[in-house]
Amino acid sequence: MAFPPACGTVSFAPPFMERLPGFRDFYPEPLPHKDVGSADARQFIFRTWREVARRYGFREYDGPPLEPLELYTLKSGDEIVRQLYNFTDKGERAVALRPEMTPTLARMLAAHERSYKKPVKWFAIPQLFRYEKQQRGRLREHFQFNADLIGETDPAADAELIALLVDSLRAFGLTAADFQVRLSSRRAWQEFYAARQGDPARAYDFYQAVDKLERDPPEETDQKLRAVGMSLAEVTRFIAAGEPTAELAHILASLQARGMGDFVKVDYRVIRGLAYYTGPVFEAFDAQGELRAIAGGGRYDNLIQLISGGKVNLPALGFGMGDVVLLELLKARGCLPVWGAGMEVFVIIDNEALRTESLGLVQQLRAAGRAVDYALTPTKADKQFKRAQELQAAHTVRLERDGTGTLRARVRRLADRTESVCAPAEVERHLGI
Ligand code: HAM
């Protein structure tokens, strides 16, 4: 785009505005470039998540994308705090874009828990922001399906939530050959640490070292473990034994009873990076082990108490499933549909004298729930027909007057080019789609 030179001497061309790294634009399909997001895929994922949540009796909630910074510095853990998009607002408040939903949920529940019967079963699909190093499966924004169950200490609740996680992935057509839920227990690791006289003040450093076990080089992990008085050999032995705690055995039995035994296995390598987890924890991974975690969650029985300043004490558990890794997996397994414009009818106006009547027909069909398009301005008939084809319209309809001057509608089904003629008021019935 050419801009006139600024008064007098200097000429400048404004830069072409790019999106920020780690953020996505979502275009309707077919996509103009492989590096852009698909608005259709996003809708498809959200719809599927909502549908599964409905089947499990979860109600939708939402909160603000901007929260007080303190909400996250309280108990989310150093890693997520380092990744915060935070700033001071014009009212001198320290604020942050939400990097996760759990503290918001804890805050919302603490404020109004008395209005809701327990257990509370809620879900949300927030967009979250983390200043991460952009890499495969990790962006600076993502959408996350959050499902949480509040007010129940029994492991039956953990099993119910994991069943929802399994079904949220099965609903896309994925099977036990595609993904697996690794089940573990923060409590089991707490006991491991306490039994070896670990310093309680450094417990979180220990969990962090275990959390990074698969990603960090063994020497680095060993060093981190030694710094808190543990050794890699002991940790590796504990993982290899994989003995389920009584709580985990209960969860496994409940999942087996639902026919979901194949989807879950005990794996103590999972400990979760976030600081607030207290009991069973879990992560879902692709079965080939090529991608990062698809979802993660667990029990956080103390967070609501902490966020309410000790006023509300409610056990809770939940998980978050991101759209980024999920989409990669769905693409790799061919589980995404092909999207078109979804147009049902294109009304062709080849006689401008009938534009008023044609507009009447367009609105009549839209009022009947049909997706209808037409040429906004006078356009050659063949161009209108081409546009109908581009939109993959199932039908074209054109109005005409017969020999007696009566208005008729010519309905054409584009799949087989069959035509029928009817009164304009009958078009809807003639579509038959
Ligand atoms: P999280 O493990 O931090 O847990 O995130 C859950 C999932 O969100 C991850 O497994 C991953 O799929 C996705 N995810 C996280 N960060 C990114 C990123 N930068 N780019 C793309 N995807 C990402 C939580 O956030 C917990 N609050 C979940 C929870 C809910 N726990 C209890 N209730």
PDB file of N, CA and C in Angstrom, residues 2 21 34 47 50 65 69 71 84 94 158 171 174 176 188 218 224 319 322 327 355 366:
ATOM      1  N   ALA A   2       0.666   2.163  -0.942  1.00  0.00           N
ATOM      2  CA  ALA A   2       1.515   3.364  -1.004  1.00  0.00           C
ATOM      3  C   ALA A   2       0.899   4.480  -0.173  1.00  0.00           C
ATOM      4  N   PRO A  21       4.141 -13.503  18.071  1.00  0.00           N
ATOM      5  CA  PRO A  21       4.558 -14.914  18.068  1.00  0.00           C
ATOM      6  C   PRO A  21       3.827 -15.707  19.148  1.00  0.00           C
ATOM      7  N   LYS A  34      -0.759 -23.030   5.664  1.00  0.00           N
ATOM      8  CA  LYS A  34      -0.664 -24.084   6.690  1.00  0.00           C
ATOM      9  C   LYS A  34      -0.354 -23.529   8.086  1.00  0.00           C
ATOM     10  N   ARG A  47     -17.554 -27.770  20.353  1.00  0.00           N
ATOM     11  CA  ARG A  47     -18.880 -28.418  20.335  1.00  0.00           C
ATOM     12  C   ARG A  47     -18.800 -29.809  20.947  1.00  0.00           C
ATOM     13  N   ARG A  50     -18.323 -29.595  24.722  1.00  0.00           N
ATOM     14  CA  ARG A  50     -19.582 -29.206  25.397  1.00  0.00           C
ATOM     15  C   ARG A  50     -20.550 -30.378  25.452  1.00  0.00           C
ATOM     16  N   PRO A  65     -10.893 -12.841  31.799  1.00  0.00           N
ATOM     17  CA  PRO A  65      -9.561 -13.213  31.315  1.00  0.00           C
ATOM     18  C   PRO A  65      -8.438 -12.501  32.060  1.00  0.00           C
ATOM     19  N   LEU A  69      -2.974 -10.316  39.990  1.00  0.00           N
ATOM     20  CA  LEU A  69      -1.739 -11.106  39.899  1.00  0.00           C
ATOM     21  C   LEU A  69      -1.614 -12.098  41.058  1.00  0.00           C
ATOM     22  N   LEU A  71      -3.632 -13.850  42.577  1.00  0.00           N
ATOM     23  CA  LEU A  71      -4.375 -15.110  42.458  1.00  0.00           C
ATOM     24  C   LEU A  71      -3.445 -16.248  42.020  1.00  0.00           C
ATOM     25  N   LEU A  84       3.799 -15.696  33.305  1.00  0.00           N
ATOM     26  CA  LEU A  84       2.631 -14.804  33.318  1.00  0.00           C
ATOM     27  C   LEU A  84       2.766 -13.618  32.368  1.00  0.00           C
ATOM     28  N   ALA A  94      -1.856  -4.646  40.238  1.00  0.00           N
ATOM     29  CA  ALA A  94      -1.018  -5.672  39.604  1.00  0.00           C
ATOM     30  C   ALA A  94      -1.961  -6.744  39.072  1.00  0.00           C
ATOM     31  N   ASP A 158     -12.834 -38.984  41.573  1.00  0.00           N
ATOM     32  CA  ASP A 158     -11.651 -38.980  40.695  1.00  0.00           C
ATOM     33  C   ASP A 158     -11.913 -39.885  39.484  1.00  0.00           C
ATOM     34  N   ALA A 171     -14.881 -39.154  22.078  1.00  0.00           N
ATOM     35  CA  ALA A 171     -15.931 -38.483  21.297  1.00  0.00           C
ATOM     36  C   ALA A 171     -15.395 -37.973  19.952  1.00  0.00           C
ATOM     37  N   LEU A 174     -11.108 -41.077  18.836  1.00  0.00           N
ATOM     38  CA  LEU A 174      -9.843 -41.652  19.293  1.00  0.00           C
ATOM     39  C   LEU A 174     -10.115 -42.898  20.133  1.00  0.00           C
ATOM     40  N   ALA A 176      -8.212 -46.491  22.466  1.00  0.00           N
ATOM     41  CA  ALA A 176      -7.116 -46.838  23.384  1.00  0.00           C
ATOM     42  C   ALA A 176      -5.797 -47.010  22.620  1.00  0.00           C
ATOM     43  N   ALA A 188       1.253 -40.100  47.173  1.00  0.00           N
ATOM     44  CA  ALA A 188       2.239 -41.188  47.218  1.00  0.00           C
ATOM     45  C   ALA A 188       3.652 -40.599  47.207  1.00  0.00           C
ATOM     46  N   PRO A 218      19.495 -37.218  32.716  1.00  0.00           N
ATOM     47  CA  PRO A 218      19.532 -37.894  34.020  1.00  0.00           C
ATOM     48  C   PRO A 218      20.489 -37.243  35.017  1.00  0.00           C
ATOM     49  N   LYS A 224      19.503 -32.394  40.950  1.00  0.00           N
ATOM     50  CA  LYS A 224      18.363 -31.711  41.591  1.00  0.00           C
ATOM     51  C   LYS A 224      17.823 -32.553  42.745  1.00  0.00           C
ATOM     52  N   PHE A 319      -9.497 -31.317  35.614  1.00  0.00           N
ATOM     53  CA  PHE A 319      -8.434 -31.434  34.608  1.00  0.00           C
ATOM     54  C   PHE A 319      -8.591 -30.330  33.571  1.00  0.00           C
ATOM     55  N   GLY A 322      -5.926 -29.079  26.571  1.00  0.00           N
ATOM     56  CA  GLY A 322      -5.661 -27.980  25.641  1.00  0.00           C
ATOM     57  C   GLY A 322      -6.072 -28.342  24.220  1.00  0.00           C
ATOM     58  N   LEU A 327      -5.458 -31.013  18.698  1.00  0.00           N
ATOM     59  CA  LEU A 327      -5.625 -30.797  17.262  1.00  0.00           C
ATOM     60  C   LEU A 327      -4.545 -31.527  16.469  1.00  0.00           C
ATOM     61  N   ARG A 355     -36.109  -8.853  -7.925  1.00  0.00           N
ATOM     62  CA  ARG A 355     -35.233  -8.764  -6.742  1.00  0.00           C
ATOM     63  C   ARG A 355     -36.047  -8.667  -5.450  1.00  0.00           C
ATOM     64  N   ARG A 366     -34.648 -18.348   5.319  1.00  0.00           N
ATOM     65  CA  ARG A 366     -33.807 -18.169   6.521  1.00  0.00           C
ATOM     66  C   ARG A 366     -34.656 -18.296   7.779  1.00  0.00           C
TER      67      ARG A 366
END
